[in-house]
Steps between C-alpha positions, in 0.01 A plus 500: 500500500400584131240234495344602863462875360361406198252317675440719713409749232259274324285442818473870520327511127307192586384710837402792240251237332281393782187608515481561911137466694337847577406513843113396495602187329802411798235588748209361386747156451645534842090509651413180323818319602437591875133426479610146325762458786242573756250257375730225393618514889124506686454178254840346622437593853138369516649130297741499813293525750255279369736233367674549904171471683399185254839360558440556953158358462615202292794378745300581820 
């Protein structure tokens, strides 16, 4: 139990030493992840339906 509270109390002064995001950083990240997200899927979703209708046409 000694060992579990000692850790304990060294992740709290490791928590004292990060340096956190402010808020127009964390948004401004969280904008270009879902724009990234949104593109990356149009460019999956157009492969898909090109590779499918490539794929119909060839076995026809």
């Amino acid at each position: 139990m000694k060992k579990v509270l000692s850790f304990l109390e060294e992740v709290k002064i490791e928590f004292k030493k990060v340096v956190w995001p402010g808020k127009k950083e964390v948004s401004s990240a969280t904008i270009s992840v879902i724009v990234f997200t949104v593109i990356v899927a149009f460019v999956l979703s157009l492969l898909d339906y090109f590779l499918s209708v490539g794929l119909q046409s060839l076995f026809k």
